[in-house]
Short mmCIF file of C-alpha atoms in Angstrom, two decimals:
data_model
loop_
_atom_site.label_atom_id
_atom_site.label_comp_id
_atom_site.label_asym_id
_atom_site.label_seq_id
_atom_site.Cartn_x
_atom_site.Cartn_y
_atom_site.Cartn_z
CA MET A 3 28.97 17.90 21.70
CA ALA A 4 28.64 20.40 25.10
CA GLU A 5 24.81 20.40 26.07
CA THR A 6 22.43 23.09 25.55
CA SER A 7 22.04 25.53 28.70
CA ALA A 8 18.51 26.06 27.22
CA THR A 9 16.06 24.71 29.52
CA THR A 10 12.45 24.32 29.90
CA GLY A 11 9.34 25.43 32.40
CA THR A 12 10.42 22.18 33.99
CA GLY A 13 13.95 23.16 34.21
CA GLU A 14 14.97 20.17 31.91
CA PRO A 15 17.36 21.28 28.91
CA ALA A 16 15.57 21.80 26.06
CA SER A 17 17.31 19.15 23.92
CA ARG A 18 16.71 16.42 26.26
CA PRO A 19 14.23 14.17 24.79
CA ARG A 20 11.11 13.59 27.03
CA LYS A 21 10.52 9.69 27.70
CA SER A 22 6.78 8.92 26.06
CA SER A 23 4.73 8.44 29.08
CA TRP A 24 0.93 8.21 29.21
CA LYS A 25 1.17 11.12 32.20
CA TYR A 26 1.52 13.30 29.14
CA ILE A 27 -1.23 12.60 27.02
CA GLY A 28 -3.10 15.51 26.00
CA PRO A 29 -3.46 16.76 22.51
CA GLY A 30 -4.07 13.26 20.88
CA ILE A 31 -7.31 13.39 23.40
CA VAL A 32 -8.37 16.43 22.19
CA VAL A 33 -7.55 15.81 18.34
CA ALA A 34 -9.25 12.28 18.98
CA ALA A 35 -12.87 13.90 20.61
CA THR A 36 -13.19 16.67 18.21
CA GLY A 37 -12.31 14.91 14.53
CA VAL A 38 -15.01 11.99 15.43
CA GLY A 39 -18.57 13.57 14.84
CA ALA A 40 -22.15 12.26 14.64
CA GLY A 41 -22.10 12.83 11.02
CA ASP A 42 -18.76 9.93 10.79
CA LEU A 43 -20.82 7.83 13.55
CA VAL A 44 -23.88 7.46 11.36
CA ALA A 45 -21.98 6.53 8.27
CA THR A 46 -19.84 4.17 9.80
CA LEU A 47 -23.12 2.22 11.35
CA ILE A 48 -24.80 3.00 7.46
CA ALA A 49 -21.23 1.00 6.56
CA GLY A 50 -22.06 -1.92 9.23
CA SER A 51 -25.65 -2.21 8.31
CA LYS A 52 -25.25 -2.84 4.29
CA PHE A 53 -22.25 -5.09 4.66
CA GLY A 54 -22.09 -5.67 8.75
CA TYR A 55 -18.37 -6.77 9.48
CA THR A 56 -17.05 -6.82 6.00
CA LEU A 57 -15.38 -3.67 5.55
CA MET A 58 -13.60 -3.66 9.25
CA TRP A 59 -10.20 -4.04 7.69
CA ALA A 60 -11.50 -0.73 5.86
CA ALA A 61 -11.34 0.96 9.49
CA VAL A 62 -8.13 0.02 10.48
CA ILE A 63 -6.48 1.18 7.30
CA GLY A 64 -7.99 4.77 8.45
CA CYS A 65 -7.10 5.06 11.57
CA VAL A 66 -3.12 4.55 10.54
CA VAL A 67 -3.92 6.47 7.50
CA LYS A 68 -4.86 9.42 10.32
CA ILE A 69 -1.63 8.47 12.41
CA SER A 70 0.19 9.52 9.82
CA LEU A 71 -1.02 12.32 8.78
CA ALA A 72 -1.75 13.78 12.17
CA GLU A 73 2.26 12.62 13.03
CA ALA A 74 3.70 14.76 10.54
CA ALA A 75 1.34 18.02 11.49
CA GLY A 76 2.66 17.35 15.08
CA ARG A 77 6.50 16.90 13.64
CA TRP A 78 6.16 20.08 11.30
CA HIS A 79 5.76 21.95 14.43
CA LEU A 80 8.47 20.58 16.59
CA ALA A 81 11.05 19.59 14.01
CA THR A 82 11.20 23.54 12.64
CA GLY A 83 9.38 25.42 15.87
CA ARG A 84 7.32 26.96 12.97
CA THR A 85 3.38 26.75 12.84
CA LEU A 86 1.90 24.98 9.98
CA PHE A 87 -0.08 27.79 8.54
CA ASP A 88 3.91 29.35 8.74
CA GLY A 89 4.30 26.31 6.52
CA TRP A 90 1.87 26.89 4.31
CA ARG A 91 2.38 30.23 3.36
CA SER A 92 5.63 29.39 2.59
CA LEU A 93 4.76 27.37 -0.52
CA GLY A 94 3.37 30.91 -2.34
CA PRO A 95 0.47 32.64 -2.12
CA TRP A 96 -2.28 30.32 -3.33
CA THR A 97 -1.88 28.97 -0.23
CA THR A 98 -3.11 32.17 2.20
CA VAL A 99 -5.61 32.66 -0.71
CA TYR A 100 -7.09 28.25 -0.49
CA PHE A 101 -7.47 28.78 3.31
CA ALA A 102 -8.80 32.38 3.70
CA ILE A 103 -11.59 31.38 1.42
CA TYR A 104 -12.25 28.27 3.55
CA VAL A 105 -12.15 29.34 6.78
CA VAL A 106 -14.74 31.71 6.41
CA VAL A 107 -17.23 29.80 4.13
CA TRP A 108 -16.82 26.49 6.40
CA GLY A 109 -16.99 28.55 9.85
CA PHE A 110 -20.12 29.78 8.87
CA ILE A 111 -21.50 26.32 7.40
CA TYR A 112 -19.93 24.30 10.08
CA GLY A 113 -21.21 26.36 12.67
CA ALA A 114 -24.42 25.44 12.27
CA THR A 115 -24.08 22.28 11.90
CA ALA A 116 -22.23 21.29 14.81
CA MET A 117 -24.92 23.45 16.86
CA SER A 118 -28.27 21.60 15.68
CA SER A 119 -26.07 18.00 15.99
CA SER A 120 -25.70 18.94 20.29
CA ALA A 121 -28.81 20.32 19.97
CA LEU A 122 -30.37 17.00 18.76
CA PRO A 123 -30.23 14.65 22.02
CA ILE A 124 -31.35 16.84 24.06
CA VAL A 125 -34.30 17.61 21.82
CA ALA A 126 -34.79 13.28 22.49
CA LEU A 127 -33.78 14.09 25.74
CA PHE A 128 -36.08 16.44 26.74
CA PRO A 129 -38.81 15.94 24.00
CA ASP A 130 -41.45 18.29 26.06
CA GLY A 131 -38.81 21.20 26.37
CA PRO A 132 -37.68 23.79 24.27
CA GLY A 133 -37.38 23.27 20.67
CA LEU A 134 -34.12 22.42 18.78
CA LYS A 135 -33.98 26.10 17.00
CA PHE A 136 -33.41 27.24 21.17
CA TRP A 137 -31.27 24.65 21.95
CA ALA A 138 -28.86 24.60 19.10
CA ILE A 139 -28.60 27.88 20.26
CA VAL A 140 -28.33 27.66 23.93
CA THR A 141 -24.84 25.19 22.68
CA GLY A 142 -23.41 27.56 20.69
CA LEU A 143 -23.58 30.28 23.53
CA ILE A 144 -22.17 27.44 26.01
CA GLY A 145 -19.13 26.71 23.26
CA LEU A 146 -18.71 30.45 22.93
CA ALA A 147 -18.50 31.42 26.53
CA PHE A 148 -16.09 28.36 27.52
CA VAL A 149 -13.57 28.67 24.82
CA TRP A 150 -13.92 32.55 25.60
CA PHE A 151 -12.94 32.30 29.10
CA ASN A 152 -10.48 29.55 29.81
CA ARG A 153 -7.44 28.76 28.43
CA TYR A 154 -6.54 25.10 27.02
CA ALA A 155 -5.69 23.23 30.33
CA VAL A 156 -9.11 23.20 31.42
CA PHE A 157 -9.91 22.90 27.68
CA GLU A 158 -8.46 19.73 27.36
CA LYS A 159 -9.68 18.52 31.08
CA VAL A 160 -13.06 19.09 29.62
CA MET A 161 -12.17 17.05 26.44
CA THR A 162 -10.87 14.25 28.28
CA VAL A 163 -14.49 14.00 30.32
CA LEU A 164 -16.09 14.06 27.05
CA ILE A 165 -14.45 11.58 25.43
CA GLY A 166 -14.47 9.33 28.68
CA ILE A 167 -18.35 9.69 27.90
CA MET A 168 -18.09 9.24 24.73
CA PHE A 169 -15.67 5.67 24.94
CA VAL A 170 -17.69 4.36 27.78
CA VAL A 171 -21.17 4.99 26.01
CA VAL A 172 -20.20 3.41 22.33
CA VAL A 173 -18.40 0.32 23.82
CA TYR A 174 -20.79 -0.51 26.19
CA VAL A 175 -24.00 -0.42 23.66
CA ALA A 176 -21.38 -2.60 20.90
CA ILE A 177 -20.83 -4.95 23.75
CA ARG A 178 -24.67 -5.26 24.55
CA VAL A 179 -25.72 -6.00 21.07
CA VAL A 180 -23.27 -9.16 21.54
CA PRO A 181 -20.66 -8.78 18.68
CA ASP A 182 -19.59 -11.57 16.34
CA VAL A 183 -16.21 -11.98 17.31
CA GLY A 184 -15.54 -14.72 14.39
CA ALA A 185 -17.05 -12.66 11.83
CA SER A 186 -15.25 -9.49 13.62
CA PHE A 187 -11.84 -10.64 12.74
CA ALA A 188 -12.87 -12.39 9.57
CA GLY A 189 -13.54 -8.57 8.44
CA LEU A 190 -9.86 -7.75 8.65
CA LEU A 191 -9.11 -9.63 5.52
CA PRO A 192 -9.16 -7.02 2.94
CA VAL A 193 -12.70 -7.61 0.52
CA LEU A 194 -14.89 -5.42 -1.22
CA PRO A 195 -18.45 -6.38 -1.81
CA ASP A 196 -20.33 -5.10 -4.72
CA GLY A 197 -21.70 -1.45 -4.53
CA SER A 198 -19.55 -1.19 -1.23
CA LEU A 199 -15.84 0.77 -2.47
CA LEU A 200 -17.58 4.37 -1.49
CA TYR A 201 -18.29 3.28 2.01
CA THR A 202 -14.81 2.17 2.26
CA LEU A 203 -13.21 4.56 1.32
CA GLY A 204 -15.47 7.57 3.28
CA LEU A 205 -14.38 4.84 6.58
CA ILE A 206 -10.61 4.96 5.53
CA GLY A 207 -10.85 8.67 5.01
CA GLY A 208 -13.59 10.24 6.64
CA VAL A 209 -13.74 9.02 10.62
CA GLY A 210 -11.09 11.63 12.03
CA GLY A 211 -10.74 13.23 9.13
CA THR A 212 -11.49 17.03 9.52
CA ILE A 213 -9.31 20.22 9.95
CA THR A 214 -8.79 19.24 13.15
CA MET A 215 -6.05 17.30 12.08
CA ALA A 216 -4.31 20.43 11.19
CA ALA A 217 -5.04 21.87 14.56
CA TYR A 218 -3.36 19.06 15.97
CA GLY A 219 0.36 20.67 15.63
CA TYR A 220 -1.25 24.20 17.51
CA TRP A 221 -2.71 21.88 20.09
CA VAL A 222 0.62 20.55 20.70
CA ASN A 223 2.34 23.98 20.98
CA ALA A 224 -0.47 24.53 23.71
CA LYS A 225 -0.20 22.35 25.83
CA GLY A 226 3.89 23.58 26.04
CA TRP A 227 5.78 20.89 23.37
CA SER A 228 7.47 23.14 21.12
CA ASN A 229 10.89 21.00 20.13
CA SER A 230 12.11 18.00 18.93
CA SER A 231 12.54 16.70 22.40
CA TRP A 232 9.12 15.91 22.70
CA MET A 233 8.90 14.41 19.24
CA LYS A 234 8.67 10.55 21.39
CA VAL A 235 5.83 11.80 24.00
CA MET A 236 4.25 13.53 20.60
CA ARG A 237 4.20 10.41 18.89
CA LEU A 238 2.66 8.38 21.55
CA ASP A 239 0.03 11.30 22.33
CA ASN A 240 -0.90 10.59 18.45
CA ARG A 241 -0.82 7.02 18.45
CA VAL A 242 -3.69 6.71 21.52
CA ALA A 243 -5.64 9.74 19.86
CA TYR A 244 -6.27 7.76 16.58
CA ILE A 245 -6.09 3.74 17.97
CA THR A 246 -9.41 5.39 20.80
CA THR A 247 -10.64 6.18 17.22
CA GLY A 248 -10.59 3.32 15.84
CA VAL A 249 -12.05 1.94 18.76
CA PHE A 250 -14.95 3.78 17.77
CA VAL A 251 -15.36 2.84 14.68
CA VAL A 252 -15.06 -0.29 15.29
CA ALA A 253 -17.86 -0.12 18.16
CA MET A 254 -19.91 1.50 15.77
CA LEU A 255 -19.47 -0.90 12.92
CA ILE A 256 -20.25 -3.72 15.25
CA VAL A 257 -23.50 -2.10 16.54
CA GLY A 258 -24.13 -1.62 13.18
CA ALA A 259 -23.56 -5.22 11.91
CA GLU A 260 -25.14 -6.86 14.57
CA LEU A 261 -28.28 -4.46 15.29
CA LEU A 262 -29.25 -3.05 12.10
CA HIS A 263 -27.54 -5.45 9.44
CA ALA A 264 -29.63 -8.25 10.03
CA SER A 265 -33.16 -6.55 11.23
CA GLN A 266 -32.24 -4.45 7.75
CA VAL A 267 -33.26 -1.05 9.68
CA ALA A 268 -32.32 2.00 7.44
CA LEU A 269 -31.04 4.90 9.65
CA THR A 270 -31.60 8.86 8.24
CA SER A 271 -28.11 9.77 6.26
CA GLY A 272 -26.31 12.42 8.64
CA ASP A 273 -26.90 13.12 12.51
CA ARG A 274 -30.18 12.71 12.80
CA GLY A 275 -29.00 8.81 12.44
CA LEU A 276 -28.17 8.64 15.73
CA VAL A 277 -31.74 10.09 17.16
CA ASP A 278 -32.97 6.52 14.96
CA LEU A 279 -30.83 4.43 16.86
CA GLY A 280 -31.95 5.34 19.67
CA LYS A 281 -35.53 4.74 18.80
CA VAL A 282 -34.24 1.23 18.04
CA LEU A 283 -32.28 0.62 20.88
CA GLU A 284 -34.65 1.50 23.01
CA ASP A 285 -37.24 -0.66 21.29
CA ARG A 286 -34.34 -3.83 22.01
CA PHE A 287 -32.82 -2.99 24.61
CA GLY A 288 -34.90 -0.58 26.88
CA ALA A 289 -35.47 3.24 28.02
CA GLY A 290 -32.47 3.16 30.18
CA THR A 291 -29.70 2.32 27.13
CA ALA A 292 -31.52 4.96 24.84
CA LYS A 293 -31.13 7.65 27.48
CA LEU A 294 -27.19 6.64 28.16
CA PHE A 295 -26.34 6.62 24.35
CA LEU A 296 -28.25 9.86 23.88
CA VAL A 297 -25.85 11.39 26.99
CA GLY A 298 -23.24 9.66 24.49
CA PHE A 299 -24.47 11.07 21.49
CA PHE A 300 -24.31 14.44 23.27
CA ALA A 301 -20.26 13.98 24.17
CA THR A 302 -19.81 13.73 20.77
CA SER A 303 -21.67 16.32 19.58
CA PHE A 304 -20.23 18.80 21.72
CA SER A 305 -17.21 17.60 21.71
CA SER A 306 -16.71 18.70 18.38
CA LEU A 307 -18.44 21.66 18.43
CA ILE A 308 -15.77 23.14 21.71
CA GLY A 309 -12.70 21.44 19.61
CA VAL A 310 -13.87 23.54 16.55
CA TRP A 311 -14.27 26.53 18.81
CA HIS A 312 -11.09 26.44 19.97
CA GLY A 313 -8.74 24.61 17.56
CA VAL A 314 -9.74 25.97 14.01
CA SER A 315 -10.01 30.02 16.14
CA LEU A 316 -6.23 28.97 17.34
CA MET A 317 -5.62 28.78 13.27
CA PHE A 318 -7.17 31.48 12.11
CA ALA A 319 -5.54 33.75 14.74
CA ASP A 320 -1.77 32.16 13.27
CA PHE A 321 -3.34 32.74 9.97
CA VAL A 322 -4.11 36.70 10.84
CA GLU A 323 -0.56 37.15 12.34
CA ARG A 324 1.59 35.43 9.59
CA PHE A 325 -0.64 37.58 7.17
CA ARG A 326 0.26 41.34 8.50
CA ALA A 327 3.92 40.05 9.23
CA PRO A 328 6.28 39.79 6.40
CA ALA A 329 7.78 36.33 5.33
CA ALA A 330 8.96 35.10 8.17
CA GLY A 331 12.84 33.42 9.00
CA ALA A 332 13.26 30.71 10.85
CA GLN A 333 14.07 33.17 13.91
CA GLN A 334 11.27 35.25 13.42
CA ALA A 335 8.33 32.61 13.10
CA GLU A 336 10.10 30.74 16.88
CA GLU A 337 8.13 34.41 17.85
CA HIS A 338 4.50 32.63 16.33
CA ALA A 339 5.04 29.42 17.02
CA GLY A 340 5.18 27.42 20.59
CA PRO A 341 2.93 28.04 24.14
CA ALA A 342 4.24 31.43 24.87
CA ALA A 343 2.45 32.14 21.15
CA THR A 344 -0.57 30.13 21.83
CA GLU A 345 -1.16 32.18 24.93
CA ARG A 346 -1.30 34.76 23.66
CA GLN A 347 -3.19 34.08 20.16
CA GLN A 348 -5.61 32.85 22.98
CA ARG A 349 -6.20 36.21 24.23
CA SER A 350 -6.16 38.07 20.92
CA LEU A 351 -8.66 39.62 18.39
CA PRO A 352 -8.15 37.42 15.33
CA PHE A 353 -8.78 34.58 18.11
CA ARG A 354 -12.12 36.00 19.75
CA ALA A 355 -13.47 37.14 16.51
CA TYR A 356 -13.71 33.67 14.75
CA LEU A 357 -15.26 32.40 18.04
CA LEU A 358 -17.84 35.15 17.11
CA TRP A 359 -18.16 34.20 13.62
CA LEU A 360 -18.55 30.32 14.68
CA THR A 361 -21.44 31.33 16.93
CA PHE A 362 -23.97 34.16 15.83
CA PRO A 363 -24.13 34.48 11.90
CA PRO A 364 -24.58 30.38 11.55
CA MET A 365 -27.51 31.18 13.98
CA THR A 366 -29.38 32.37 10.79
CA LEU A 367 -28.98 28.79 9.12
CA LEU A 368 -31.08 27.47 11.78
CA TRP A 369 -34.10 29.38 10.71
CA LEU A 370 -33.04 29.26 7.15
CA ASP A 371 -32.40 26.31 4.22
CA GLU A 372 -28.85 26.68 3.38
CA PRO A 373 -27.88 28.85 0.30
CA PHE A 374 -27.39 26.38 -2.88
CA GLY A 375 -24.22 28.60 -4.07
CA LEU A 376 -22.90 28.46 -0.27
CA VAL A 377 -23.96 24.54 -0.43
CA ILE A 378 -21.47 23.95 -3.03
CA ALA A 379 -18.75 27.21 -2.17
CA TYR A 380 -18.67 24.57 1.67
CA GLY A 381 -18.50 21.29 -0.15
CA VAL A 382 -15.89 22.02 -2.86
CA LEU A 383 -13.63 23.86 -0.49
CA GLY A 384 -14.52 21.15 2.13
CA ALA A 385 -13.57 17.81 -0.23
CA PHE A 386 -10.36 20.01 -0.54
CA PHE A 387 -9.11 20.05 1.96
CA MET A 388 -7.66 17.09 3.33
CA PRO A 389 -6.18 16.35 -0.05
CA PHE A 390 -4.42 19.81 0.53
CA LEU A 391 -3.20 18.88 4.00
CA ALA A 392 -1.77 15.45 2.67
CA LEU A 393 -0.16 16.89 0.25
CA THR A 394 1.13 20.20 1.37
CA LEU A 395 3.17 18.34 4.30
CA LEU A 396 4.46 15.52 1.53
CA TRP A 397 5.97 18.41 0.05
CA LEU A 398 6.97 20.47 3.39
CA LEU A 399 8.87 17.73 5.32
CA ASN A 400 10.98 16.11 2.25
CA SER A 401 12.42 20.03 1.68
CA SER A 402 14.96 22.10 3.43
CA ARG A 403 12.23 23.98 5.81
CA THR A 404 12.23 20.42 7.74
CA PRO A 405 15.32 19.87 9.33
CA GLY A 406 17.15 16.87 7.75
CA GLU A 407 16.88 13.88 10.77
CA TRP A 408 13.12 15.11 10.95
CA ARG A 409 12.29 14.89 6.84
CA ASN A 410 10.18 12.10 6.07
CA GLY A 411 11.14 8.40 5.82
CA TRP A 412 10.29 6.14 3.21
CA VAL A 413 7.03 4.87 5.33
CA SER A 414 6.24 8.42 5.86
CA ASN A 415 6.01 8.96 2.32
CA GLY A 416 4.83 6.16 0.94
CA MET A 417 1.61 7.08 3.80
CA LEU A 418 1.42 10.67 3.67
CA ALA A 419 1.24 9.73 -0.84
CA LEU A 420 -1.54 7.00 -0.32
CA SER A 421 -3.35 9.76 1.60
CA GLY A 422 -3.28 12.37 -0.78
CA LEU A 423 -3.95 10.10 -3.72
CA LEU A 424 -7.03 8.66 -1.10
CA PHE A 425 -8.25 11.72 -0.74
CA ILE A 426 -7.95 13.38 -4.51
CA VAL A 427 -11.04 10.42 -4.56
CA LEU A 428 -13.22 10.86 -2.46
CA CYS A 429 -12.69 14.90 -2.88
CA VAL A 430 -13.82 14.15 -6.36
CA GLN A 431 -16.81 11.92 -5.28
CA GLN A 432 -18.10 14.51 -2.82
CA VAL A 433 -17.76 17.01 -5.69
CA ARG A 434 -19.69 15.20 -8.10
CA ASP A 435 -22.22 13.80 -5.34
CA LEU A 436 -23.63 17.94 -4.84
CA PRO A 437 -26.74 19.48 -5.81
CA TRP A 438 -25.08 21.00 -9.44
#
C-alpha cells in the first residue's frame, strides 16, 4: 500500500503511528487535575475515616473504570476525526436537548461551588483578611482572565504545576501519618463492611468522574492530536492521568484511615471538610504542615476551576457550532474537530459567552441560598451525566460511526457496560438523596 503523503505540523506522515512517549504527556494531566476536586478528596477522607483501609480495592477499581471511559472518549475523537458532541448528535435530538439543559443549569451552580471551594483555603490561610465572598469573586475573575487570554499550551503548563503541587502535598501528608503497609495491602481484597456500599460505589464512580471526562477528547485535539496515529500516545497519556488520580485517592484514604479512623474525628461534608482536616493536621504536626496542606487544597480547587472554565467552554462552543450546522458527514465534521478547530473555538463568541456564564451569574449564589428547584434540577441532571456518557460511548464505539479497526473489543465493552451499570445505581441513589 502506498504511504500517504499527508503530513502533520511536524512533517511526519499523518498515518504513521507515533511512539508512546512521556514527552507528549499533557491532556491526561489536565483531566486529572480538573477531575479531582476538593469534594472528592473529602468523600475519600470520610470513607477512610469510617472504614480504614478496607475500601482500598474500590479506589483501584475506580481508577480502572475511569481509564476505560476516558480512553473511549479520546479514541472516538482520534478514530473518527469528529468531536464527542458530534457523535452524540448523531444518536438523535434527545442528546442535544439533554446537553443544552444540563450545561446551562450545571454551569450556573458549579461556578459558585468552584469559586467558594477555591476561596476556602485562602480564608483559612489568611483569617484576618477579606472574607469568603471576596476571595470567591477574586478566584473566579482570575480564572476568567486566565482562560480568556491564554491558549491551550499555557493552560496545560499551569495545570501541570498545580497538579504537581497537589501530588507533592497529598503524598507528603500520607507519608507523615505513617501508613500501615500491611493493612493497605489487605485492603486490596474486595470486602464490603456493613454500611459501606454507598461509600464503595462513590469511591469507584465518584473521584475524577465528571463532565471533564467528556472534555478529554477536546483537550486531546487541542494538544494537536487529531488522527489515529496518536492512539498509542493518547492511551499512555490517559493511563498516566488516572494512575495519578489513583495515587491521590489512595493517599487520602491513608490519611483518613490513620489520622481520623482511630481517633474517630468527624469531618464536615463537602469542601469545608478539608479546612477541618487542616486543623487536625495543625494539632498533630504543627502549623507548617497545616499551611502546606491548605496550599495543596487551593491547588486542587483552583485547578478544577480553570479546568472546567476551559474544557466545558470548549464543549459548549462545539455544541453551538454543531447546533448551527446541518447534520454533518465525515468530511464536514473534520472541519469542526482537530487542533485548528479548537484554536478557532477558543476565540469564538460561544466559548467566551460560556466563560462569562460560569463566572458572573453564579456570583449571585454567594449571597443567596441555592433555590430549591435549581438544586433539584442540578442534582438530577448531574446524576444522569455519567450514565449518559458511558452508555452513549458504548453505542458510538460499537456502531458504523467508528472505523472497524477502532471499535470496542470485549474488554472495552465489558468495562463500559459495567461503568454504565455502576453509574445508573449511583444515579438512582443520588436522585433519592435529593431534598425533594
